[in-house]
PDB file of C-alpha atoms in Angstrom:
ATOM      1  CA  MET A   1      -2.902  27.544 -14.123  1.00 59.00           C
ATOM      2  CA  PHE A   2      -3.678  26.166 -10.654  1.00 70.00           C
ATOM      3  CA  MET A   3      -6.465  23.595 -10.549  1.00 85.00           C
ATOM      4  CA  TYR A   4      -8.579  23.127  -7.450  1.00 88.00           C
ATOM      5  CA  LEU A   5      -9.312  19.530  -6.541  1.00 90.00           C
ATOM      6  CA  VAL A   6     -12.120  17.827  -4.648  1.00 92.00           C
ATOM      7  CA  LEU A   7     -11.764  14.060  -4.309  1.00 91.00           C
ATOM      8  CA  MET A   8     -14.375  12.068  -2.454  1.00 90.00           C
ATOM      9  CA  GLY A   9     -15.172   8.445  -1.841  1.00 86.00           C
ATOM     10  CA  ASP A  10     -15.124   5.431   0.434  1.00 83.00           C
ATOM     11  CA  PHE A  11     -11.444   4.796   1.104  1.00 83.00           C
ATOM     12  CA  ASN A  12     -12.045   2.132   3.792  1.00 81.00           C
ATOM     13  CA  ASN A  13      -9.085   2.815   6.072  1.00 86.00           C
ATOM     14  CA  PRO A  14     -10.754   2.500   9.508  1.00 86.00           C
ATOM     15  CA  ASP A  15      -7.413   2.447  11.347  1.00 88.00           C
ATOM     16  CA  ILE A  16      -6.519   6.020  10.353  1.00 89.00           C
ATOM     17  CA  CYS A  17      -6.780   8.600  13.128  1.00 87.00           C
ATOM     18  CA  TRP A  18      -7.333  11.801  11.169  1.00 85.00           C
ATOM     19  CA  ARG A  19      -6.955  14.032  14.221  1.00 84.00           C
ATOM     20  CA  ASP A  20      -3.390  12.773  14.846  1.00 85.00           C
ATOM     21  CA  ASN A  21      -2.585  11.819  11.234  1.00 86.00           C
ATOM     22  CA  THR A  22      -1.563   8.293  12.284  1.00 90.00           C
ATOM     23  CA  ALA A  23      -2.462   4.776  11.159  1.00 90.00           C
ATOM     24  CA  GLY A  24      -1.894   1.230  12.350  1.00 90.00           C
ATOM     25  CA  HIS A  25      -1.564  -0.621   9.046  1.00 92.00           C
ATOM     26  CA  LYS A  26       1.182  -0.137   6.469  1.00 94.00           C
ATOM     27  CA  GLN A  27      -1.305   0.415   3.628  1.00 93.00           C
ATOM     28  CA  SER A  28      -3.067   3.155   5.600  1.00 91.00           C
ATOM     29  CA  ARG A  29       0.253   4.817   6.477  1.00 93.00           C
ATOM     30  CA  ARG A  30       1.160   4.838   2.768  1.00 94.00           C
ATOM     31  CA  PHE A  31      -2.237   6.382   2.021  1.00 93.00           C
ATOM     32  CA  LEU A  32      -1.540   9.133   4.594  1.00 92.00           C
ATOM     33  CA  GLU A  33       1.887   9.729   3.016  1.00 92.00           C
ATOM     34  CA  CYS A  34       0.251  10.056  -0.409  1.00 92.00           C
ATOM     35  CA  ILE A  35      -2.200  12.611   0.956  1.00 91.00           C
ATOM     36  CA  ASP A  36       0.633  14.566   2.595  1.00 90.00           C
ATOM     37  CA  ASP A  37       2.874  14.333  -0.492  1.00 90.00           C
ATOM     38  CA  ASN A  38       0.092  15.823  -2.619  1.00 90.00           C
ATOM     39  CA  PHE A  39      -0.785  18.550  -0.095  1.00 90.00           C
ATOM     40  CA  LEU A  40      -4.347  17.300   0.338  1.00 92.00           C
ATOM     41  CA  LEU A  41      -6.624  18.101   3.272  1.00 90.00           C
ATOM     42  CA  GLN A  42      -9.284  15.723   4.608  1.00 90.00           C
ATOM     43  CA  VAL A  43     -12.370  17.724   5.653  1.00 89.00           C
ATOM     44  CA  ILE A  44     -14.717  15.153   7.258  1.00 85.00           C
ATOM     45  CA  GLU A  45     -14.570  15.493  11.039  1.00 81.00           C
ATOM     46  CA  GLU A  46     -17.409  13.274  12.289  1.00 76.00           C
ATOM     47  CA  PRO A  47     -16.957   9.504  12.536  1.00 72.00           C
ATOM     48  CA  MET A  48     -19.425   7.378  10.588  1.00 68.00           C
ATOM     49  CA  ARG A  49     -19.248   3.707  11.475  1.00 65.00           C
ATOM     50  CA  ARG A  50     -17.843   2.322  14.719  1.00 68.00           C
ATOM     51  CA  GLY A  51     -16.040   5.603  15.358  1.00 70.00           C
ATOM     52  CA  ALA A  52     -14.149   5.498  12.048  1.00 74.00           C
ATOM     53  CA  ILE A  53     -14.116   8.058   9.250  1.00 79.00           C
ATOM     54  CA  LEU A  54     -14.379   5.973   6.073  1.00 75.00           C
ATOM     55  CA  ASN A  55     -15.995   8.281   3.523  1.00 81.00           C
ATOM     56  CA  LEU A  56     -13.495  11.028   2.809  1.00 87.00           C
ATOM     57  CA  VAL A  57     -13.645  14.402   1.130  1.00 90.00           C
ATOM     58  CA  LEU A  58     -10.165  15.583   0.167  1.00 92.00           C
ATOM     59  CA  THR A  59      -9.184  18.937  -1.304  1.00 91.00           C
ATOM     60  CA  ASN A  60      -5.994  20.768  -2.205  1.00 92.00           C
ATOM     61  CA  LYS A  61      -7.277  24.195  -1.116  1.00 89.00           C
ATOM     62  CA  GLU A  62      -8.131  25.144   2.445  1.00 87.00           C
ATOM     63  CA  GLY A  63     -11.444  26.974   2.590  1.00 86.00           C
ATOM     64  CA  LEU A  64     -12.641  25.602  -0.763  1.00 89.00           C
ATOM     65  CA  LEU A  65     -15.315  23.468   0.926  1.00 88.00           C
ATOM     66  CA  GLY A  66     -17.820  24.513   3.549  1.00 87.00           C
ATOM     67  CA  ASN A  67     -20.893  23.289   5.412  1.00 88.00           C
ATOM     68  CA  VAL A  68     -19.675  19.686   5.408  1.00 87.00           C
ATOM     69  CA  LYS A  69     -22.450  17.534   6.897  1.00 86.00           C
ATOM     70  CA  LEU A  70     -23.265  13.863   7.262  1.00 82.00           C
ATOM     71  CA  LYS A  71     -26.851  13.386   6.100  1.00 82.00           C
ATOM     72  CA  GLY A  72     -27.602   9.764   7.030  1.00 78.00           C
ATOM     73  CA  SER A  73     -27.470   6.554   5.052  1.00 77.00           C
ATOM     74  CA  LEU A  74     -28.803   6.143   1.535  1.00 73.00           C
ATOM     75  CA  GLY A  75     -31.066   3.157   0.948  1.00 74.00           C
ATOM     76  CA  CYS A  76     -29.783  -0.135   2.354  1.00 76.00           C
ATOM     77  CA  SER A  77     -26.184   1.086   2.526  1.00 73.00           C
ATOM     78  CA  ASP A  78     -24.402   1.498   5.854  1.00 68.00           C
ATOM     79  CA  HIS A  79     -22.366   4.384   4.407  1.00 71.00           C
ATOM     80  CA  GLU A  80     -23.258   7.985   5.185  1.00 76.00           C
ATOM     81  CA  THR A  81     -24.293  10.534   2.586  1.00 82.00           C
ATOM     82  CA  VAL A  82     -21.954  13.536   2.741  1.00 85.00           C
ATOM     83  CA  GLU A  83     -23.124  17.007   1.746  1.00 86.00           C
ATOM     84  CA  PHE A  84     -20.858  20.034   1.276  1.00 88.00           C
ATOM     85  CA  LYS A  85     -20.696  23.334  -0.532  1.00 89.00           C
ATOM     86  CA  ILE A  86     -17.926  24.493  -2.842  1.00 88.00           C
ATOM     87  CA  CYS A  87     -17.112  28.024  -1.702  1.00 86.00           C
ATOM     88  CA  ARG A  88     -15.738  29.361  -4.935  1.00 70.00           C
ATOM     89  CA  ALA A  89     -17.434  30.572  -8.086  1.00 57.00           C
ATOM     90  CA  ALA A  90     -17.173  27.843 -10.666  1.00 54.00           C
ATOM     91  CA  ARG A  91     -16.032  28.568 -14.179  1.00 59.00           C
ATOM     92  CA  ARG A  92     -17.896  26.901 -16.959  1.00 58.00           C
ATOM     93  CA  ALA A  93     -15.761  24.064 -18.280  1.00 60.00           C
ATOM     94  CA  HIS A  94     -15.895  23.046 -21.901  1.00 64.00           C
ATOM     95  CA  SER A  95     -16.498  19.337 -22.135  1.00 62.00           C
ATOM     96  CA  LYS A  96     -16.250  16.897 -25.007  1.00 68.00           C
ATOM     97  CA  LEU A  97     -18.713  14.542 -23.310  1.00 67.00           C
ATOM     98  CA  THR A  98     -21.812  13.528 -25.207  1.00 69.00           C
ATOM     99  CA  THR A  99     -24.982  14.476 -23.340  1.00 69.00           C
ATOM    100  CA  LEU A 100     -28.683  13.958 -23.864  1.00 68.00           C
ATOM    101  CA  ASP A 101     -30.513  16.829 -25.575  1.00 72.00           C
ATOM    102  CA  LEU A 102     -33.380  17.228 -23.121  1.00 70.00           C
ATOM    103  CA  ARG A 103     -34.755  20.311 -24.882  1.00 77.00           C
ATOM    104  CA  ARG A 104     -36.544  18.051 -27.361  1.00 78.00           C
ATOM    105  CA  ALA A 105     -37.454  15.284 -24.899  1.00 78.00           C
ATOM    106  CA  ASP A 106     -41.033  14.096 -24.492  1.00 82.00           C
ATOM    107  CA  PHE A 107     -41.216  14.077 -20.702  1.00 83.00           C
ATOM    108  CA  GLY A 108     -44.685  12.531 -20.783  1.00 86.00           C
ATOM    109  CA  LEU A 109     -43.212   9.430 -22.450  1.00 86.00           C
ATOM    110  CA  PHE A 110     -40.320   9.421 -19.967  1.00 82.00           C
ATOM    111  CA  ARG A 111     -42.762   9.621 -17.069  1.00 86.00           C
ATOM    112  CA  ASP A 112     -44.950   6.827 -18.505  1.00 88.00           C
ATOM    113  CA  PHE A 113     -41.993   4.542 -19.239  1.00 88.00           C
ATOM    114  CA  LEU A 114     -40.331   5.074 -15.866  1.00 88.00           C
ATOM    115  CA  GLY A 115     -43.704   4.887 -14.094  1.00 91.00           C
ATOM    116  CA  ARG A 116     -44.146   1.297 -15.305  1.00 92.00           C
ATOM    117  CA  VAL A 117     -40.940   0.147 -13.592  1.00 92.00           C
ATOM    118  CA  PRO A 118     -41.611  -1.678 -10.284  1.00 92.00           C
ATOM    119  CA  TRP A 119     -38.995   0.381  -8.417  1.00 91.00           C
ATOM    120  CA  ASP A 120     -39.521  -1.369  -5.060  1.00 90.00           C
ATOM    121  CA  LYS A 121     -38.533  -4.689  -6.638  1.00 92.00           C
ATOM    122  CA  ALA A 122     -35.907  -3.241  -8.991  1.00 90.00           C
ATOM    123  CA  LEU A 123     -33.980  -1.564  -6.146  1.00 90.00           C
ATOM    124  CA  GLU A 124     -34.701  -3.999  -3.310  1.00 90.00           C
ATOM    125  CA  GLY A 125     -31.578  -4.967  -1.367  1.00 90.00           C
ATOM    126  CA  ARG A 126     -29.274  -2.838  -3.515  1.00 86.00           C
ATOM    127  CA  GLY A 127     -26.839  -0.225  -2.277  1.00 86.00           C
ATOM    128  CA  ALA A 128     -26.544   3.315  -3.593  1.00 86.00           C
ATOM    129  CA  GLN A 129     -24.122   2.558  -6.445  1.00 87.00           C
ATOM    130  CA  GLU A 130     -25.990  -0.485  -7.705  1.00 87.00           C
ATOM    131  CA  SER A 131     -29.341   1.353  -7.447  1.00 88.00           C
ATOM    132  CA  TRP A 132     -27.917   4.231  -9.482  1.00 87.00           C
ATOM    133  CA  LEU A 133     -26.796   1.812 -12.221  1.00 88.00           C
ATOM    134  CA  VAL A 134     -30.267   0.210 -12.354  1.00 90.00           C
ATOM    135  CA  PHE A 135     -31.935   3.641 -12.552  1.00 89.00           C
ATOM    136  CA  LYS A 136     -29.479   4.838 -15.208  1.00 86.00           C
ATOM    137  CA  ASP A 137     -30.139   1.750 -17.356  1.00 88.00           C
ATOM    138  CA  HIS A 138     -33.893   2.392 -17.216  1.00 88.00           C
ATOM    139  CA  LEU A 139     -33.386   6.088 -17.967  1.00 84.00           C
ATOM    140  CA  LEU A 140     -31.230   5.318 -21.011  1.00 83.00           C
ATOM    141  CA  GLN A 141     -33.807   2.774 -22.216  1.00 84.00           C
ATOM    142  CA  ALA A 142     -36.491   5.449 -21.904  1.00 81.00           C
ATOM    143  CA  GLN A 143     -34.329   7.857 -23.892  1.00 76.00           C
ATOM    144  CA  GLU A 144     -34.111   5.409 -26.814  1.00 73.00           C
TER     145      GLU A 144
END
């Protein structure tokens, strides 16, 4: 069975020219070779910082992703938020992950608990990833 792949993240290879598929540094050239060897396509076309494309969205299927847009920075981060649509009907995957049972949650208690957190102070000076971890910790505390 063929699996479609979407891989995204900050790969920090500012010397890669995605239009020409070239790079100045050896590490970046090896990264390009890896992408080529695995038949991956890079779908971000707009530069983000100083003319470089740093946040990448890679896929193994042309046409799988559409409406790729840069949506501005998130919080104090200088990285761009990337939005895209997956253009294929998703099949429901069976997962062995443990999840919260929100059907029995008391959302009033959640709201009260999370409403007491001084979010301005808790998230001040933090980037997107660190802010998410702080929020997740508070959410899990509220769940207990």
